[in-house]
XYZ file of C-alpha atoms in Angstrom:
689
model
C 28.177 69.636 15.180
C 30.709 69.607 12.422
C 32.159 73.060 14.053
C 31.971 71.550 17.688
C 33.569 68.046 16.872
C 36.461 69.760 15.071
C 36.872 72.610 17.765
C 36.950 69.648 20.471
C 39.517 67.700 18.540
C 41.683 70.658 18.002
C 41.404 71.458 21.704
C 42.205 67.625 22.765
C 45.352 67.690 20.304
C 46.666 71.059 21.605
C 46.383 69.478 25.415
C 48.135 66.288 24.509
C 50.439 65.989 26.158
C 51.105 69.461 27.193
C 51.665 71.280 30.139
C 50.280 69.671 33.380
C 48.732 66.647 31.674
C 52.221 64.149 32.571
C 50.503 62.789 35.581
C 47.303 62.287 33.860
C 48.775 60.673 30.578
C 50.666 58.582 33.217
C 46.660 57.419 34.868
C 46.088 56.385 31.444
C 48.899 54.117 31.079
C 49.038 52.467 34.200
C 46.969 49.294 35.288
C 44.380 49.862 37.697
C 44.495 47.031 40.412
C 43.497 49.416 43.660
C 40.460 51.268 41.804
C 37.685 50.225 44.752
C 34.339 49.631 44.229
C 33.086 52.854 45.534
C 35.475 54.739 43.134
C 33.700 52.542 40.383
C 30.171 53.277 41.435
C 31.140 57.271 41.798
C 32.744 57.294 38.394
C 29.191 55.762 36.830
C 26.996 57.820 39.059
C 28.849 61.051 37.674
C 29.008 59.685 33.744
C 25.383 59.648 33.895
C 24.232 62.484 35.843
C 22.670 65.171 33.611
C 23.304 62.815 30.450
C 22.025 65.443 28.040
C 24.397 68.301 29.465
C 28.346 68.576 29.568
C 30.005 66.591 32.210
C 29.580 68.499 35.553
C 32.319 67.119 37.388
C 36.158 68.474 37.132
C 38.296 64.821 36.966
C 36.130 63.697 34.301
C 36.321 66.874 32.651
C 40.133 67.093 32.535
C 39.814 63.352 31.185
C 37.342 64.414 28.483
C 39.333 67.034 27.336
C 42.741 65.623 27.372
C 42.548 61.920 26.845
C 43.176 60.578 23.384
C 41.586 57.144 22.517
C 44.141 56.184 20.446
C 47.466 57.128 21.757
C 47.627 54.068 23.838
C 46.553 50.761 22.366
C 48.342 48.498 24.341
C 44.959 49.475 27.282
C 42.816 47.386 24.856
C 42.774 43.492 24.011
C 42.139 44.452 20.695
C 45.231 46.211 19.951
C 42.702 49.473 19.640
C 41.078 48.225 16.322
C 37.726 48.912 17.299
C 38.395 52.598 18.875
C 40.075 52.967 15.581
C 37.069 51.910 13.716
C 34.638 54.252 15.925
C 37.226 57.415 15.545
C 37.732 57.009 11.808
C 33.760 57.819 11.682
C 33.843 60.223 14.352
C 36.679 62.168 12.527
C 34.535 61.742 9.001
C 31.499 63.491 10.833
C 29.651 60.081 10.155
C 28.198 59.794 13.994
C 24.485 61.016 15.189
C 24.657 64.232 16.288
C 24.278 65.073 19.863
C 20.503 66.645 20.841
C 18.885 64.160 18.275
C 16.586 61.063 19.351
C 18.306 57.476 19.443
C 16.549 54.035 18.717
C 18.090 50.694 18.941
C 15.814 49.681 16.072
C 17.202 52.507 13.853
C 20.001 50.403 12.041
C 22.481 53.354 12.307
C 21.724 54.178 15.737
C 22.642 50.523 16.642
C 25.505 50.369 14.779
C 27.236 53.355 16.044
C 26.444 52.516 19.651
C 27.707 49.255 19.356
C 31.002 50.692 17.836
C 31.405 52.245 21.361
C 30.053 49.177 23.417
C 33.020 47.495 21.679
C 35.540 49.757 22.440
C 34.371 49.177 26.330
C 34.495 45.713 25.900
C 37.892 45.671 24.553
C 39.474 47.757 27.686
C 41.488 45.825 29.888
C 41.398 48.403 32.681
C 38.786 50.640 34.752
C 40.941 53.336 34.028
C 40.657 52.379 30.321
C 36.709 52.210 30.581
C 36.165 55.225 32.458
C 38.858 57.666 30.226
C 36.810 56.168 27.528
C 33.665 56.702 28.571
C 34.212 60.221 30.020
C 35.637 61.083 26.360
C 33.044 59.788 24.248
C 30.277 60.780 26.467
C 31.318 64.631 25.381
C 31.795 63.465 21.691
C 28.903 61.022 20.923
C 24.965 61.294 21.166
C 23.878 61.025 24.318
C 21.080 57.884 23.621
C 24.218 56.385 21.960
C 26.482 56.841 24.436
C 24.187 55.838 27.666
C 23.047 52.649 25.544
C 26.714 51.630 24.966
C 27.467 52.603 28.552
C 25.059 50.481 30.298
C 25.347 47.282 28.417
C 28.939 47.432 28.542
C 28.598 48.094 32.552
C 25.982 45.022 31.928
C 28.569 42.596 29.941
C 31.933 43.707 31.060
C 33.934 41.782 33.816
C 35.071 45.550 34.765
C 31.561 46.341 35.945
C 31.064 43.515 38.295
C 29.412 44.947 41.464
C 28.529 48.414 39.907
C 24.800 49.418 40.179
C 23.381 51.494 37.414
C 21.462 54.028 38.254
C 17.552 53.697 37.705
C 16.730 54.901 34.072
C 13.704 56.731 35.088
C 15.561 59.278 36.865
C 18.835 59.563 34.185
C 16.084 59.752 31.181
C 12.899 60.694 32.706
C 11.048 61.861 29.099
C 11.046 58.154 28.389
C 8.925 57.502 32.068
C 6.595 60.264 32.433
C 4.182 62.247 30.634
C 4.625 65.477 28.790
C 2.318 67.513 31.802
C 4.640 66.571 34.171
C 7.610 67.478 32.171
C 6.205 71.064 31.713
C 5.401 71.276 35.341
C 9.128 70.669 35.937
C 10.179 73.242 33.572
C 7.754 75.826 35.233
C 9.086 74.923 38.841
C 12.900 75.263 37.909
C 12.023 78.901 36.286
C 10.134 80.012 38.830
C 12.659 78.778 41.469
C 9.689 76.866 43.194
C 10.280 73.036 44.393
C 7.587 70.642 43.371
C 6.233 67.280 43.656
C 4.263 66.513 41.014
C 0.986 63.621 40.880
C 1.393 61.556 37.800
C -1.392 60.035 36.318
C -1.667 57.031 33.822
C -2.430 57.636 30.293
C -6.017 57.590 29.293
C -9.607 58.283 30.836
C -12.098 56.346 32.170
C -13.580 55.833 28.505
C -10.975 53.640 27.482
C -11.337 49.776 29.292
C -7.814 49.964 28.888
C -7.210 52.256 31.427
C -8.061 49.908 34.028
C -4.584 47.726 33.601
C -2.633 51.076 32.734
C -0.826 50.736 35.837
C 0.756 47.442 34.788
C 1.899 48.536 31.144
C 3.304 51.736 32.745
C 4.515 50.805 35.975
C 8.204 52.196 35.774
C 9.727 49.365 37.521
C 8.340 46.481 34.978
C 9.715 48.882 32.147
C 12.715 48.851 33.590
C 13.027 44.733 34.024
C 11.994 45.082 30.316
C 14.415 47.053 28.839
C 17.062 45.619 31.477
C 16.148 42.091 29.918
C 17.154 43.322 26.400
C 20.525 44.777 27.686
C 21.264 41.218 29.497
C 20.062 39.408 26.107
C 20.435 41.691 23.496
C 19.051 40.606 20.071
C 22.355 41.698 18.290
C 24.736 39.936 20.475
C 27.707 38.056 19.502
C 30.016 35.480 21.008
C 32.913 37.039 19.792
C 31.863 39.863 22.660
C 33.149 37.494 25.116
C 30.767 34.693 25.637
C 27.592 32.708 24.838
C 23.943 33.662 25.854
C 22.920 30.218 27.336
C 19.205 29.352 26.407
C 18.777 32.949 25.118
C 16.473 32.162 22.374
C 14.094 30.202 25.195
C 14.914 32.872 27.672
C 13.335 35.651 24.888
C 10.031 33.229 24.720
C 9.971 32.626 28.779
C 10.394 36.210 29.630
C 7.689 37.520 27.096
C 5.279 34.812 27.849
C 5.292 35.430 31.627
C 4.857 39.268 30.957
C 1.971 38.237 28.614
C 0.464 35.832 31.528
C 0.988 38.493 34.069
C -1.228 40.998 31.994
C -3.924 38.431 31.357
C -3.909 38.077 35.438
C -3.815 41.586 35.662
C -6.918 41.944 33.155
C -8.919 39.294 34.816
C -8.202 41.188 38.202
C -10.063 43.753 36.508
C -13.104 41.877 34.990
C -11.504 42.110 31.318
C -11.046 39.447 28.935
C -7.490 37.586 28.455
C -5.925 39.836 25.997
C -6.258 38.995 22.203
C -3.463 38.362 19.652
C -2.700 41.000 17.071
C -2.986 39.650 13.333
C -1.341 41.431 10.205
C -4.978 41.361 8.229
C -7.024 42.283 11.006
C -7.489 46.027 12.447
C -5.773 47.323 15.668
C -8.898 47.672 17.564
C -7.235 49.805 20.583
C -5.344 52.998 19.566
C -3.090 54.589 21.669
C -1.808 58.327 22.623
C 1.048 58.196 24.767
C 1.235 61.584 26.243
C 4.838 61.680 26.285
C 7.650 63.349 24.338
C 11.426 63.011 23.859
C 13.776 64.978 25.243
C 14.706 65.952 21.485
C 12.692 64.926 18.683
C 9.132 66.191 19.715
C 5.811 64.197 21.026
C 5.645 59.961 20.952
C 3.243 59.897 18.163
C -0.283 58.844 18.872
C -2.246 55.974 17.003
C -6.013 56.007 16.471
C -8.672 53.217 16.959
C -9.385 50.795 14.535
C -6.523 50.985 12.310
C -5.559 48.532 9.705
C -1.807 47.582 9.504
C -0.520 49.554 6.439
C 2.982 48.833 4.583
C 5.856 50.974 6.523
C 7.987 52.649 3.867
C 11.909 51.555 4.375
C 10.891 48.786 6.943
C 8.810 45.780 5.794
C 5.352 45.155 3.801
C 2.621 43.856 5.782
C 3.117 40.873 3.106
C 6.559 40.176 4.151
C 5.295 39.844 8.098
C 2.819 37.174 6.979
C 5.489 35.231 4.798
C 7.821 35.307 7.799
C 5.161 33.889 10.035
C 3.954 31.193 7.603
C 7.537 29.909 7.029
C 8.072 29.826 11.106
C 4.788 27.645 11.192
C 5.762 25.603 8.461
C 9.078 24.993 10.283
C 6.915 23.715 13.704
C 4.946 21.760 11.169
C 7.684 20.225 9.653
C 9.450 19.748 13.078
C 12.443 21.072 11.779
C 14.293 24.417 10.527
C 16.313 25.171 7.703
C 19.766 26.707 8.331
C 21.791 29.159 5.718
C 23.621 26.313 4.671
C 20.473 24.168 3.726
C 20.675 21.816 6.411
C 17.822 20.953 8.418
C 17.921 21.317 12.464
C 15.498 19.155 14.321
C 13.336 21.480 16.864
C 10.769 18.459 18.108
C 12.821 18.277 21.346
C 13.366 20.500 24.460
C 16.181 22.516 22.703
C 13.560 23.505 19.975
C 12.134 26.728 21.708
C 15.622 27.742 22.114
C 16.092 27.601 17.997
C 12.489 29.187 17.125
C 13.148 31.789 20.129
C 16.541 32.786 18.207
C 14.478 33.085 14.584
C 11.290 34.681 16.183
C 13.118 37.474 17.698
C 15.204 37.531 15.259
C 18.856 37.286 16.831
C 21.971 36.910 15.866
C 21.647 33.375 16.913
C 19.010 32.717 14.338
C 20.456 29.828 12.032
C 18.582 31.644 9.177
C 17.485 35.224 9.360
C 17.338 35.747 5.867
C 14.910 33.171 5.353
C 12.574 33.098 8.596
C 13.169 37.074 9.010
C 13.031 39.035 12.145
C 9.482 38.653 13.323
C 9.569 40.235 16.867
C 12.323 43.142 15.951
C 10.281 44.118 12.693
C 7.036 43.906 14.024
C 7.819 46.467 16.958
C 8.765 48.847 14.188
C 5.799 48.218 12.151
C 3.091 48.661 15.136
C 5.405 51.805 16.351
C 4.595 53.341 12.890
C 1.328 52.852 11.982
C 0.526 56.552 13.154
C 2.561 57.459 9.998
C 3.739 54.463 7.958
C 4.998 56.332 5.204
C 6.656 59.284 6.882
C 4.341 62.064 5.447
C 4.371 63.577 8.898
C 7.885 62.878 9.715
C 6.765 61.883 13.068
C 9.619 60.622 15.272
C 9.455 56.533 16.591
C 6.880 55.452 18.411
C 6.735 54.196 21.740
C 6.928 50.435 20.525
C 10.568 51.402 19.274
C 11.780 51.735 22.485
C 12.161 49.203 24.851
C 11.754 51.547 27.650
C 8.333 52.588 26.419
C 7.035 49.551 24.780
C 4.892 47.990 27.360
C 2.748 51.400 27.753
C 0.970 50.555 24.735
C -1.699 47.497 25.341
C -0.914 46.406 21.783
C 2.530 44.975 23.180
C 0.623 42.308 24.721
C -1.121 41.947 21.793
C 1.725 41.797 19.397
C 3.468 39.434 22.275
C 0.314 37.209 22.553
C 0.451 36.559 18.578
C 4.049 35.668 18.825
C 2.992 33.508 21.885
C 0.567 31.326 20.288
C 3.264 30.152 18.024
C 5.404 28.914 20.505
C 2.309 27.564 21.946
C 1.915 25.840 18.774
C 5.439 24.434 18.818
C 4.830 23.167 22.380
C 1.935 21.271 21.620
C 3.446 19.701 19.076
C 5.840 17.991 21.512
C 4.692 14.581 22.979
C 3.034 14.974 26.277
C 4.852 14.181 29.813
C 4.957 10.608 30.826
C 4.409 9.802 34.445
C 7.975 9.043 34.498
C 8.939 12.366 33.128
C 6.953 14.056 36.077
C 7.893 11.711 38.972
C 10.463 12.092 41.710
C 10.686 8.816 43.031
C 10.182 8.566 46.866
C 9.226 12.031 47.265
C 5.548 13.681 48.302
C 4.018 17.097 48.547
C 2.072 16.438 51.331
C 0.437 20.233 52.057
C 0.958 23.836 50.921
C -0.178 26.726 52.944
C 0.602 30.509 52.972
C 1.537 32.026 55.775
C 0.532 35.922 55.624
C -2.140 37.369 53.286
C -2.197 37.470 49.830
C -3.165 41.078 49.808
C -2.604 43.827 47.427
C -2.431 47.715 47.637
C -1.624 50.676 45.493
C 1.168 53.071 47.102
C 2.640 56.314 46.243
C 6.052 56.190 44.858
C 8.316 59.436 44.371
C 11.098 59.935 42.334
C 13.385 62.540 41.026
C 13.043 64.302 37.589
C 15.486 67.046 38.013
C 17.474 65.573 35.037
C 14.584 66.280 32.950
C 15.131 70.208 32.958
C 18.136 71.707 31.395
C 20.698 73.182 34.071
C 21.930 76.671 34.099
C 24.563 78.340 36.000
C 22.047 81.468 36.143
C 19.089 79.537 37.766
C 19.549 77.688 40.875
C 18.784 73.919 41.482
C 15.421 73.183 42.971
C 14.042 69.729 44.153
C 11.309 68.755 41.457
C 9.952 64.867 41.676
C 7.063 63.452 40.699
C 4.463 60.835 42.573
C 2.943 57.916 40.654
C 0.627 54.983 42.208
C 2.393 51.753 42.057
C 0.947 48.370 43.290
C 2.605 46.149 45.984
C 1.374 43.842 48.376
C 2.063 42.258 51.731
C 4.962 39.966 52.287
C 3.946 36.222 52.655
C 5.483 32.849 53.551
C 5.170 29.619 51.193
C 4.751 26.474 54.299
C 5.293 23.515 52.010
C 5.411 20.184 53.436
C 7.351 17.522 51.662
C 7.789 13.729 52.678
C 11.114 12.231 51.337
C 10.273 8.582 51.737
C 13.887 7.881 50.103
C 16.660 6.212 52.610
C 19.077 9.239 52.046
C 19.104 12.891 51.353
C 18.064 14.244 47.817
C 18.568 17.812 46.427
C 15.044 18.841 45.547
C 14.195 21.287 42.810
C 10.806 23.643 44.411
C 8.449 24.940 41.426
C 5.987 27.851 42.152
C 3.045 28.613 40.043
C -0.043 30.520 40.420
C -2.512 29.485 37.913
C -6.085 32.163 37.597
C -9.316 29.522 37.823
C -11.375 31.248 36.098
C -11.847 33.581 33.011
C -13.733 37.189 33.055
C -17.180 35.206 32.968
C -16.495 33.406 35.656
C -15.812 29.924 33.644
C -13.064 27.679 34.992
C -10.748 27.136 32.883
C -9.551 23.595 31.682
C -6.101 22.032 32.409
C -4.995 22.476 28.894
C -6.154 26.255 28.677
C -5.076 27.495 31.988
C -1.966 26.247 32.492
C -1.113 28.808 29.568
C -1.882 31.791 32.091
C 0.034 30.364 34.909
C 2.606 32.666 36.772
C 5.953 31.557 37.579
C 6.448 32.565 41.216
C 9.600 30.920 42.318
C 12.141 28.144 41.260
C 14.718 27.313 44.358
C 16.551 24.270 45.428
C 16.083 22.580 48.924
C 17.657 19.603 50.290
C 15.232 17.045 51.624
C 16.473 14.653 54.513
C 14.603 11.599 54.838
C 10.847 11.922 56.485
C 8.917 15.288 56.451
C 10.442 18.732 55.589
C 8.791 21.694 56.371
C 9.987 24.103 53.553
C 9.555 28.063 54.709
C 10.112 30.259 51.432
C 9.796 34.289 51.626
C 7.751 35.740 49.073
C 10.595 38.402 48.940
C 13.374 35.385 47.950
C 11.693 34.651 44.637
C 14.155 34.026 41.790
C 11.341 35.950 39.311
C 11.767 39.490 41.315
C 14.461 42.002 42.039
C 14.516 44.919 44.772
C 13.826 48.279 43.583
C 17.240 50.018 42.628
C 18.340 52.861 44.547
C 17.535 56.117 43.594
C 20.802 58.446 41.799
C 20.610 60.758 44.860
C 21.182 57.307 47.109
C 23.901 55.856 45.065
C 25.894 58.642 44.772
C 25.788 59.322 48.599
C 26.620 55.437 49.476
C 29.644 55.928 47.124
C 30.727 59.378 48.430
C 30.560 58.165 51.874
C 32.140 54.774 51.322
C 35.242 56.715 49.950
C 35.568 59.323 52.369
C 35.462 56.730 55.113
C 37.396 54.133 53.284
C 34.869 51.427 53.740
C 33.618 48.635 51.649
C 31.061 49.449 49.196
C 28.614 46.133 48.952
C 25.541 46.544 46.641
C 25.520 43.534 45.519
C 21.744 43.101 46.000
C 20.994 45.503 43.648
C 23.550 45.085 40.845
C 20.679 43.133 38.622
C 17.959 45.340 37.387
C 16.487 42.473 34.984
C 13.602 40.875 36.968
C 10.176 42.024 38.102
C 10.382 44.243 41.183
C 9.278 42.496 44.053
C 6.241 44.205 44.924
C 4.619 43.245 41.516
C 5.180 39.428 42.272
C 1.341 39.121 43.098
C -1.243 40.175 40.259
C -3.975 42.408 41.609
C -6.801 40.632 42.429
C -10.064 41.413 43.229
C -11.475 43.352 46.593
C -13.592 40.251 47.397
C -10.890 37.789 46.546
C -9.918 36.365 43.270
C -9.537 32.773 42.983
C -5.790 31.330 41.758
C -4.758 27.535 41.945
C -1.489 27.311 43.816
C 0.902 24.686 42.398
C 3.935 23.443 43.813
C 6.167 20.739 41.628
C 9.174 19.210 43.343
C 11.370 17.810 41.241
C 14.691 15.817 41.241
C 17.408 18.578 41.830
C 20.242 16.300 41.048
C 19.040 15.544 37.588
C 17.667 19.143 36.674
C 21.145 21.196 38.010
C 23.587 21.842 35.440
C 26.571 22.374 37.558
C 27.427 21.274 41.066
C 26.034 23.995 43.470
C 24.674 24.313 46.959
C 20.871 24.146 48.548
C 21.078 27.942 49.086
C 22.770 28.817 45.748
C 20.150 31.504 44.330
C 22.176 31.917 41.127
C 22.326 35.474 40.892
C 18.677 36.181 42.487
C 16.597 36.250 39.235
C 17.674 33.480 37.314
C 14.348 32.100 36.441
C 13.534 34.500 33.732
C 16.727 36.294 33.714
C 19.263 33.552 33.802
C 22.890 33.960 35.097
C 25.230 36.717 33.628
C 27.741 34.925 31.470
C 27.175 31.518 32.956
C 24.729 28.339 32.221
C 21.145 28.503 32.962
C 21.218 26.661 36.201
C 18.027 24.226 35.580
C 18.374 21.408 32.672
C 14.514 21.511 32.607
C 12.325 23.224 30.001
C 11.286 27.042 31.265
C 7.860 26.386 32.343
C 8.010 22.917 33.026
C 5.667 20.776 34.278
C 3.083 23.070 32.623
C 4.728 23.935 28.694
C 3.177 21.046 27.157
C -0.601 19.880 26.110
C -2.261 18.501 29.208
C -4.999 16.345 27.605
C -6.191 14.878 30.954
C -6.154 16.858 34.365
C -4.880 13.542 36.202
C -1.370 13.655 34.212
C -1.042 16.471 36.984
C -3.109 16.099 39.850
C -1.918 12.119 40.392
C 1.589 12.843 40.378
C 2.682 12.750 44.152
C 5.324 15.213 43.951
C 3.013 17.632 42.394
C 0.266 19.232 44.474
C -2.514 22.276 43.893
C -4.295 24.370 46.529
C -6.700 27.117 45.601
C -6.057 30.456 47.520
C -7.650 33.821 47.079
C -5.890 37.185 46.185
C -7.323 39.995 47.393
C -6.796 43.854 46.488
C -6.772 46.449 49.524
C -8.722 49.941 48.264
C -7.385 52.089 51.037
C -4.317 51.165 52.153
C -2.619 52.740 55.139
C 1.485 52.442 55.330
C 2.451 51.303 58.320
């Protein structure tokens, strides 16, 4: 690698700014107000295509060969401090080599990726952004580059409107099992196009196989990894803005993933997931059947493993101590910051503080004392197959946000942390009637138009990026098919009566709650509320009298449409550039959010009973800023917030079900809250229409 970097640097130095480079140099220095959305999208498409190989596109090749990131520091808002820092490490051969695996949980890897992210965030123009991307794509580790590039496009104003190609097509090894990768290589070498059926991990001997479709769903994997890009634990406000209610969002999105997993388990006659504990065995093992592009197979973990200390990471007793300190803070009602000051958490803001502590993010008020329970736990669990490095195994699936949910223990780990959050929520006073009521407003009726019916469909995506490209071997179409959960579209019909003399703005909150446990025993309200799934949250203006509110399932503030494929994004960007038309892909801009098709849990063939709850609250009191009733706040605000802005709802996430409910009349006697029983059916043999 040292020879490669040295040769590249010598070549760049020789080319700068020699024969034929004057125009290129001028383009580096000019501002770029005329760069179209289509050109930005094309640049992104080309920069991530074949990420493990050299750049294929001549314009980006020219930039990568000739651009000097330090030549003109006026293009950066920090006068080049970030790029000088990165270049010093690169020139001293301190960076991770290409063709080595990358893990965000590795502190060295993370530091290097964030050095590049910092460079991107200080670029004033798209020209600066794309020139640095082309240069460092050729000089840095592929995983570090890709992570820095994706997160920078997410957070930089320069990336507004750009759609990031789905990671399952860019790094298919992280989403596809080894058998399919081997078949892809065979297809390439034999010049035989292939469409290969992928199966979920495991066999019917493993009852966890019944819910593998959820943890291994590539759309859900994208939601999880993208949420952690939108709200990274390493974020500091010096990057440009504050991540509003980040700690509470960390709690809420993972609580909802756990609640969804529980609903899938109940749909398949399994008990709700049990929590992990540091002093108990990890009952379920896991064999990923996946491999890194570079670095070997993802390690397996056998059944009934006792947690062991992980060399260089943490001891089991350290985890127990961190947990104990956090539980003590909950019991006392305050946390102690690094300066010894007490922060009251017996309020609506306390969950936000606890979320920052448990993760632990850079927002944690005292990471040294409370530790990093979540982040360290991911590494601890990921390394239990080789805790002492005896076999030099690579990081486990738990050490990548893309792959973590494949392991059923992910949900056990988050149930463990979820129960800590629940302990805090239960320490708060119960809601009073005044806290819940919306004066003069009543929900008269709830109905569903359409069927609550799920089915499995085949989804196909390209895995061409899984195999190496060679000029000596022609390209062939290679793809994989995998079954994925979907549902028929439906519409909520909610009759609301406004007995006030004037228009009122209402916040509409919709939850779906399993009625019974795996044995058919009905949950109490206090038990069941913690398994409720947030289905939607939106605003509606209610005129005096009766209003019939209609809301489509596809409009949910929790879900997002499937991202277009890389091929589709390339076609659309190229066509727009040729025609001169505007490229508008704003509906796909955010990948954070469950896929639309996964809004409903699977249910059962004979129907699975759920409680559908609608709570209509005072939108004028709830809203953070002035907005119209049809403002969707970026589409997936419920669990993904709004990029760079305040969370649009003042109420605690999960309201009104987030606190202890000692008596069901506390909910049922409130006129602006109503429930009805619905059934979710699963269609065994679905035919596409």
